[in-house]
Amino acid sequence: MEDRKINEMESLELISEMIRKTKNEGSMKEDYNTFLYYGYAAVIISIIVWAGIHFTGELEFSFIWFAMFVPYLWTTFAGKQKRPEVVTYLDSMLGNIWKIIGNMFALTTLAIVATGAYVGIINFSLMMPLSIIYAGIGTAMTGLVIKEKAFVWLPLVGLLASVYMLLSDGYDNSWNILFGLSFLAFMVIPAHIVRSKAK
């Protein structure tokens, strides 16, 4: 059989077909579970923190947000247990996107701690709107790569919430609910939409 060169149009069609097939593979359902882990964790924690502060007036309930590391530890441990035999370009690209987003979270946390240590007050309230922005960017970029509109456009809900937070006078207990609703809108809902499409 003779090899033949393909033109640009055929090449684009081939790439599109590969993306369509990858999106519909059953294994992709597992990838969307990560969005569900983080999304549902954010929703549950937001309700617990809001209720704790609302009924007791104690802002220390905000420390429960550090439980968001649990999905990270879970997905990291589970990922080591089930390493794929073949890593596709798509897998590699998505992994790199979320590595960058993860580094942004880590660097922001370090910057808040370092700045707070210097000025004498460590204030993590800025972390909430920035987390929405970072996670929204990662989700939207994922949507662009896999060509899924729900992942691309729903992060705008989170962007509106984060802009409201950044423009308000300071931390308010309602931020917790806005955070949870943002993750529900741009992580949980799109993941269920795409999982329902996957065979």
Coordinates of C-alpha atoms in Angstrom, one line a residue:
M1 CA 0.0 0.0 0.0
E2 CA 1.4 3.4 -1.0
D3 CA 1.6 6.2 1.5
R4 CA 0.1 9.5 0.3
K5 CA 0.4 13.0 1.6
I6 CA -2.8 14.6 2.9
N7 CA -3.7 18.2 2.4
E8 CA -4.5 20.7 5.2
M9 CA -8.3 20.2 5.0
E10 CA -7.9 16.4 5.3
S11 CA -5.5 16.9 8.1
L12 CA -8.0 19.1 10.0
E13 CA -10.8 16.6 9.4
L14 CA -8.6 13.8 10.7
I15 CA -7.7 15.8 13.9
S16 CA -11.4 16.7 14.4
E17 CA -12.4 13.1 14.0
M18 CA -9.8 11.9 16.5
I19 CA -11.0 14.5 19.0
R20 CA -14.6 13.4 18.5
K21 CA -13.6 9.8 19.0
T22 CA -11.6 10.6 22.1
K23 CA -14.5 12.6 23.6
N24 CA -16.8 9.7 23.1
E25 CA -14.6 7.0 24.5
G26 CA -15.8 5.5 27.8
S27 CA -12.4 6.3 29.3
M28 CA -13.1 10.0 29.0
K29 CA -15.9 9.6 31.6
E30 CA -13.1 9.0 34.1
D31 CA -11.4 12.2 33.1
Y32 CA -14.6 14.2 33.8
N33 CA -14.8 12.7 37.3
T34 CA -12.0 15.1 38.3
F35 CA -14.3 18.0 37.6
L36 CA -17.0 16.4 39.6
Y37 CA -14.7 15.7 42.6
Y38 CA -13.6 19.4 42.7
G39 CA -17.0 20.8 41.9
Y40 CA -18.9 18.8 44.4
A41 CA -16.2 19.4 47.1
A42 CA -16.5 23.1 46.5
V43 CA -20.3 23.0 46.8
I44 CA -20.3 21.0 50.0
I45 CA -17.5 23.0 51.6
S46 CA -19.1 26.3 50.7
I47 CA -22.4 25.3 52.4
I48 CA -20.5 24.0 55.5
V49 CA -18.4 27.2 55.8
W50 CA -21.4 29.5 55.1
A51 CA -23.6 27.7 57.7
G52 CA -20.8 27.7 60.3
I53 CA -20.1 31.4 60.0
H54 CA -23.8 32.3 59.7
F55 CA -24.9 30.4 62.8
T56 CA -21.9 31.0 65.0
G57 CA -20.3 34.2 63.7
E58 CA -16.9 32.5 63.9
L59 CA -14.7 33.3 60.8
E60 CA -12.4 30.4 61.8
F61 CA -14.8 28.1 59.8
S62 CA -13.1 29.5 56.7
F63 CA -10.2 27.2 57.4
I64 CA -12.4 24.3 56.3
W65 CA -11.6 25.5 52.8
F66 CA -8.2 23.8 53.1
A67 CA -10.2 20.6 52.6
M68 CA -10.1 21.4 48.9
F69 CA -6.8 19.7 49.0
V70 CA -8.6 16.4 49.6
P71 CA -9.8 16.1 45.9
Y72 CA -6.2 16.9 44.8
L73 CA -4.8 14.1 47.0
W74 CA -7.5 11.7 45.9
T75 CA -7.0 12.3 42.1
T76 CA -3.2 12.3 42.5
F77 CA -3.2 8.9 44.4
A78 CA -5.9 7.4 42.1
G79 CA -3.9 8.7 39.0
K80 CA -0.8 6.8 40.2
Q81 CA -2.8 3.6 40.6
K82 CA -4.3 3.8 37.1
R83 CA -1.6 5.1 34.7
P84 CA -2.7 4.9 31.0
E85 CA -0.7 2.6 28.8
V86 CA -0.7 5.3 26.1
V87 CA -0.6 9.1 26.7
T88 CA -2.2 10.9 23.8
Y89 CA -1.3 14.4 22.7
L90 CA -4.8 15.5 24.0
D91 CA -4.0 13.9 27.4
S92 CA -0.6 15.6 27.5
M93 CA -2.1 19.0 26.6
L94 CA -4.9 18.8 29.2
G95 CA -2.4 17.7 31.8
N96 CA -0.1 20.6 31.1
I97 CA -3.0 23.1 31.3
W98 CA -3.9 21.9 34.8
K99 CA -0.2 21.8 35.9
I100 CA 0.0 25.5 35.1
I101 CA -3.3 26.2 36.9
G102 CA -2.1 24.2 39.9
N103 CA 1.1 26.1 39.9
M104 CA -0.9 29.4 39.9
F105 CA -2.8 28.2 43.0
A106 CA 0.4 27.2 44.8
L107 CA 2.3 30.4 43.9
T108 CA -0.7 32.6 44.9
T109 CA -0.9 30.8 48.3
L110 CA 2.8 31.3 48.8
A111 CA 2.6 35.0 47.8
I112 CA -0.3 35.6 50.3
V113 CA 1.6 33.9 53.1
A114 CA 4.9 35.7 52.3
T115 CA 3.2 39.1 51.9
G116 CA 1.1 38.5 55.1
A117 CA 4.2 37.5 57.1
Y118 CA 5.9 40.7 55.9
V119 CA 3.0 43.1 56.8
G120 CA 1.9 41.1 59.8
I121 CA -1.6 40.0 58.6
I122 CA -2.2 36.9 56.5
N123 CA -5.5 37.4 54.7
F124 CA -6.6 34.6 52.5
S125 CA -9.9 36.3 51.3
L126 CA -8.3 37.2 48.0
M127 CA -7.7 33.5 47.3
M128 CA -11.4 32.9 46.8
P129 CA -12.0 35.2 43.8
L130 CA -8.6 34.2 42.3
S131 CA -9.4 30.5 42.7
I132 CA -12.6 31.0 40.7
I133 CA -10.7 32.8 38.0
Y134 CA -7.9 30.2 37.8
A135 CA -10.3 27.2 37.8
G136 CA -12.5 29.0 35.3
I137 CA -9.5 29.6 33.0
G138 CA -8.5 25.9 33.3
T139 CA -12.0 24.7 32.6
A140 CA -12.5 27.0 29.6
M141 CA -9.1 26.0 28.1
T142 CA -10.1 22.3 28.6
G143 CA -13.4 23.1 26.8
L144 CA -11.5 24.7 23.9
V145 CA -9.2 21.7 23.6
I146 CA -11.9 19.1 23.6
K147 CA -14.3 21.4 21.7
E148 CA -17.1 21.3 24.3
K149 CA -19.1 24.5 24.6
A150 CA -20.4 23.9 28.1
F151 CA -16.9 23.9 29.5
V152 CA -16.0 27.0 27.5
W153 CA -18.9 29.3 28.3
L154 CA -20.1 28.4 31.8
P155 CA -16.9 29.6 33.5
L156 CA -18.3 33.1 32.7
V157 CA -20.7 32.6 35.6
G158 CA -17.7 32.2 37.9
L159 CA -16.0 35.3 36.3
L160 CA -19.0 37.4 37.2
A161 CA -18.9 36.1 40.8
S162 CA -15.2 36.8 41.1
V163 CA -15.5 40.3 39.7
Y164 CA -18.2 41.0 42.2
M165 CA -15.9 39.8 45.0
L166 CA -13.0 41.8 43.8
L167 CA -15.1 45.0 43.6
S168 CA -16.8 44.6 46.9
D169 CA -15.6 46.2 50.1
G170 CA -14.2 43.0 51.5
Y171 CA -14.9 39.4 52.5
D172 CA -18.5 38.7 53.2
N173 CA -20.1 35.3 54.1
S174 CA -22.0 35.4 50.9
W175 CA -18.7 34.8 49.1
N176 CA -18.8 31.2 50.2
I177 CA -22.1 30.5 48.5
L178 CA -21.0 32.4 45.4
F179 CA -17.9 30.2 45.3
G180 CA -19.9 27.0 45.6
L181 CA -22.4 28.1 42.9
S182 CA -19.6 29.1 40.6
F183 CA -18.0 25.6 40.8
L184 CA -21.4 24.0 40.4
A185 CA -22.0 26.1 37.3
F186 CA -18.7 25.6 35.5
M187 CA -17.4 22.3 36.8
V188 CA -20.3 20.1 37.9
I189 CA -22.9 20.9 35.3
P190 CA -20.6 20.7 32.2
A191 CA -19.1 17.5 33.5
H192 CA -22.5 15.9 33.7
I193 CA -23.5 17.3 30.3
V194 CA -20.4 15.8 28.6
R195 CA -20.6 12.5 30.6
S196 CA -24.1 12.1 29.3
K197 CA -22.9 12.4 25.7
A198 CA -20.0 9.9 26.2
K199 CA -20.9 6.3 25.2

